[in-house]
């Protein structure tokens, strides 16, 4: 199985901060990577697919990059509603362990 | 408008079989590129992908759980069922069903989710 490792597992940030979350695959997955946001008690929400394509309706402050084994999710200016847990997912398979973004 | 709904809370005993049925609306599982999958989340832990079934009957399973899982569909009823055998307390968690969109380029996303249903495994 391909393993997905996110870092950090949690981070503290302030409104307006630029936040970067990293996801590393144990072997190349080309661009087959998705990012999801999950708030407590809610279902996950798709943010980005194909490593860098923004899902319809997702604010442009979210962006994704990377290919092969190393991927990044960036929030350019953190908003109050962005405090949540973020997961990467290899298409058709494993999720990362999550990164909690807290105040 | 796409919606998916899992059943209410479920309690099963260890070694029993769990069956969850997801009922959806707003799309058809006979449409090319459409699938429905199941994902679970133990309390306080990460998401775990379980199974996925496509319009063309292509079934995909988590390798670590494949021997215990079966996913089926009833297109006429707009339902997808997940069966998991030999339940154990570590299988306790919230189980989600989700709409999956597949592109010919190979990309696949869970773009609509149900609200999730709690499953407890306890004697």
Coordinates of C-alpha atoms in Angstrom, one line a residue:
Chain A
X1 CA 0.0 0.0 0.0
X2 CA 1.1 3.6 -0.6
X3 CA 1.3 5.5 2.6
X4 CA 0.4 9.2 2.9
X5 CA 2.2 11.2 5.5
X6 CA 1.1 14.8 6.4
X7 CA 3.1 17.3 8.3
X8 CA 2.6 18.9 10.7
X9 CA 0.0 17.0 12.5
X10 CA -1.3 20.2 14.0
X11 CA -0.4 23.9 13.9
X12 CA -1.5 27.1 15.5
X13 CA -2.0 30.2 13.4
X14 CA -3.8 33.5 13.4
X15 CA -6.3 35.1 11.1
X16 CA -4.4 36.5 8.1
X17 CA -1.5 34.1 8.4
X18 CA -0.2 32.1 5.4
X19 CA -0.5 28.4 6.2
X20 CA 1.2 25.5 4.4
X21 CA 0.5 21.8 4.9
X22 CA 2.6 19.1 3.4
X23 CA 1.6 15.6 2.2
X24 CA 4.2 13.0 1.2
X25 CA 3.4 9.8 -0.6
X26 CA 5.6 6.7 -0.1
X27 CA 5.9 6.3 -3.8
X28 CA 5.0 8.4 -6.8
X29 CA 1.2 9.1 -7.3
X30 CA 1.8 11.6 -10.1
X31 CA -1.1 14.2 -9.7
X32 CA -3.6 11.8 -8.2
X33 CA -4.1 13.7 -5.0
X34 CA -7.1 15.4 -3.3
X35 CA -7.4 17.7 -0.3
X36 CA -10.4 17.8 2.0
X37 CA -11.4 20.0 4.9
X38 CA -13.3 18.7 7.9
X39 CA -14.8 20.6 10.7
X40 CA -15.8 19.0 14.0
X41 CA -18.9 16.9 13.8
X42 CA -19.2 17.5 10.0
X43 CA -18.5 15.5 6.9
X44 CA -15.4 16.3 4.9
X45 CA -15.5 18.8 2.1
X46 CA -13.5 18.5 -1.1
X47 CA -11.2 21.5 -1.6
X48 CA -8.7 20.5 -4.3
X49 CA -8.3 17.6 -6.7
X50 CA -5.7 16.5 -9.2
X51 CA -3.2 18.1 -6.8
X52 CA -3.9 21.7 -7.9
X53 CA -7.4 22.1 -9.3
X54 CA -9.7 24.1 -7.0
X55 CA -13.2 22.5 -6.5
X56 CA -16.0 24.7 -7.6
X57 CA -17.1 27.1 -4.9
X58 CA -13.9 26.9 -2.9
X59 CA -12.3 30.2 -2.1
X60 CA -9.2 31.2 -4.1
X61 CA -7.1 31.6 -0.9
X62 CA -6.8 27.8 -1.1
X63 CA -4.2 26.4 -3.5
X64 CA -2.5 23.1 -4.1
X65 CA 0.8 22.1 -5.7
X66 CA 3.1 19.2 -6.2
X67 CA 3.4 16.0 -8.1
X68 CA 5.1 12.6 -7.7
X69 CA 5.6 12.2 -3.9
X70 CA 5.5 15.7 -2.5
X71 CA 2.4 17.9 -2.3
X72 CA 1.4 21.1 -0.6
X73 CA -1.9 22.8 0.5
X74 CA -1.6 26.5 1.0
X75 CA -4.0 28.9 2.6
X76 CA -2.8 32.3 1.6
X77 CA -4.7 34.3 4.3
X78 CA -6.3 32.3 7.0
X79 CA -9.9 33.1 7.8
X80 CA -11.9 32.3 10.9
X81 CA -13.9 29.6 9.0
X82 CA -10.7 27.9 8.0
X83 CA -9.9 26.5 11.4
X84 CA -10.4 22.8 10.8
X85 CA -8.6 19.5 10.0
X86 CA -7.2 19.0 6.5
X87 CA -6.7 15.6 4.9
X88 CA -4.8 14.6 1.7
X89 CA -6.0 11.6 -0.1
X90 CA -4.4 9.5 -2.8
X91 CA -7.1 9.0 -5.5
X92 CA -8.9 5.7 -5.0
X93 CA -7.2 5.1 -1.7
X94 CA -5.5 6.2 1.5
X95 CA -6.0 9.4 3.4
X96 CA -3.3 11.1 5.3
X97 CA -3.5 11.3 9.1
X98 CA -4.8 14.8 9.0
X99 CA -3.5 18.3 10.0
X100 CA -5.4 20.2 12.6
X101 CA -5.3 24.0 12.1
X102 CA -6.2 25.8 15.3
X103 CA -6.1 29.3 16.7
Chain B
X1 CA -29.2 18.7 -5.9
X2 CA -27.2 15.7 -4.8
X3 CA -27.8 14.2 -1.4
X4 CA -26.7 11.0 0.3
X5 CA -28.1 9.6 3.6
X6 CA -26.8 6.9 5.8
X7 CA -29.0 5.0 8.2
X8 CA -29.4 5.8 11.9
X9 CA -27.0 4.8 14.6
X10 CA -26.1 1.1 14.6
X11 CA -24.9 -1.2 17.4
X12 CA -23.4 -4.5 16.5
X13 CA -21.8 -7.2 18.6
X14 CA -18.2 -8.4 18.0
X15 CA -18.0 -11.1 15.2
X16 CA -21.3 -10.0 13.8
X17 CA -21.8 -8.6 10.3
X18 CA -22.6 -4.9 9.7
X19 CA -24.7 -3.8 6.7
X20 CA -25.2 -0.2 6.0
X21 CA -27.3 1.1 3.1
X22 CA -26.8 4.6 1.6
X23 CA -29.8 6.1 0.0
X24 CA -29.1 8.9 -2.5
X25 CA -30.9 11.4 -4.8
X26 CA -29.9 13.8 -7.4
X27 CA -27.9 11.4 -9.5
X28 CA -28.0 8.0 -11.1
X29 CA -25.5 5.2 -10.6
X30 CA -26.0 4.2 -14.2
X31 CA -24.4 7.4 -15.4
X32 CA -20.9 7.2 -16.8
X33 CA -18.3 8.4 -14.4
X34 CA -20.4 8.1 -11.2
X35 CA -19.7 6.1 -8.2
X36 CA -20.5 5.8 -4.5
X37 CA -18.0 5.0 -1.8
X38 CA -17.8 4.4 1.9
X39 CA -15.3 6.1 4.2
X40 CA -15.1 5.7 8.0
X41 CA -13.6 7.6 10.9
X42 CA -12.9 6.2 14.4
X43 CA -13.5 8.7 17.2
X44 CA -10.8 11.4 17.2
X45 CA -8.9 9.7 14.4
X46 CA -8.3 10.1 10.7
X47 CA -10.5 9.2 7.7
X48 CA -10.2 5.7 6.3
X49 CA -11.2 4.8 2.7
X50 CA -13.2 1.5 2.6
X51 CA -14.8 0.8 -0.7
X52 CA -16.1 2.3 -3.9
X53 CA -18.5 1.1 -6.6
X54 CA -18.8 2.6 -10.0
X55 CA -21.6 2.8 -12.6
X56 CA -20.0 0.0 -14.6
X57 CA -19.9 -2.3 -11.6
X58 CA -16.2 -1.7 -11.0
X59 CA -15.6 -2.5 -7.3
X60 CA -12.6 -1.2 -5.4
X61 CA -11.7 -2.0 -1.8
X62 CA -9.2 -1.0 0.8
X63 CA -6.5 -3.7 0.6
X64 CA -6.3 -4.1 4.3
X65 CA -10.0 -4.7 4.7
X66 CA -10.9 -6.3 1.3
X67 CA -11.5 -9.8 2.8
X68 CA -14.2 -8.4 5.0
X69 CA -16.0 -5.9 2.7
X70 CA -18.7 -6.2 0.0
X71 CA -20.2 -3.2 -1.8
X72 CA -23.4 -3.6 -3.9
X73 CA -25.8 -1.3 -5.6
X74 CA -29.5 -1.3 -6.4
X75 CA -29.8 1.3 -9.2
X76 CA -33.6 1.2 -9.3
X77 CA -33.7 2.1 -5.6
X78 CA -30.8 4.6 -5.7
X79 CA -29.0 2.7 -2.9
X80 CA -25.6 1.4 -2.2
X81 CA -24.9 -1.1 0.5
X82 CA -21.7 -1.9 2.4
X83 CA -21.3 -5.2 4.2
X84 CA -18.5 -5.7 6.7
X85 CA -18.0 -9.1 8.3
X86 CA -16.4 -10.1 11.6
X87 CA -16.9 -6.7 13.3
X88 CA -14.5 -5.8 16.2
X89 CA -14.6 -2.9 18.7
X90 CA -11.8 -1.2 16.6
X91 CA -14.4 -0.9 13.8
X92 CA -16.3 1.6 16.0
X93 CA -16.7 5.0 14.4
X94 CA -18.6 7.2 12.0
X95 CA -19.3 5.7 8.6
X96 CA -19.8 8.0 5.6
X97 CA -21.1 7.4 2.1
X98 CA -20.1 9.8 -0.6
X99 CA -20.7 10.5 -4.3
X100 CA -17.7 9.9 -6.4
X101 CA -16.9 11.6 -9.7
X102 CA -14.4 9.9 -12.0
X103 CA -12.8 11.5 -15.0
X104 CA -11.3 9.6 -18.0
X105 CA -8.0 11.2 -17.0
X106 CA -8.1 8.9 -14.0
X107 CA -8.9 11.5 -11.4
X108 CA -11.5 10.6 -8.8
X109 CA -13.1 12.7 -6.0
X110 CA -15.6 12.4 -3.2
X111 CA -17.5 15.6 -3.9
X112 CA -20.7 15.1 -2.0
X113 CA -21.0 13.4 1.4
X114 CA -23.7 12.1 3.7
X115 CA -23.8 13.4 7.2
X116 CA -22.3 10.1 8.5
X117 CA -23.7 7.5 10.9
X118 CA -22.2 6.2 14.1
X119 CA -21.5 2.5 14.4
X120 CA -20.6 1.0 17.7
X121 CA -19.2 -2.5 18.2
X122 CA -19.7 -3.7 21.7
X123 CA -20.9 -6.8 23.4

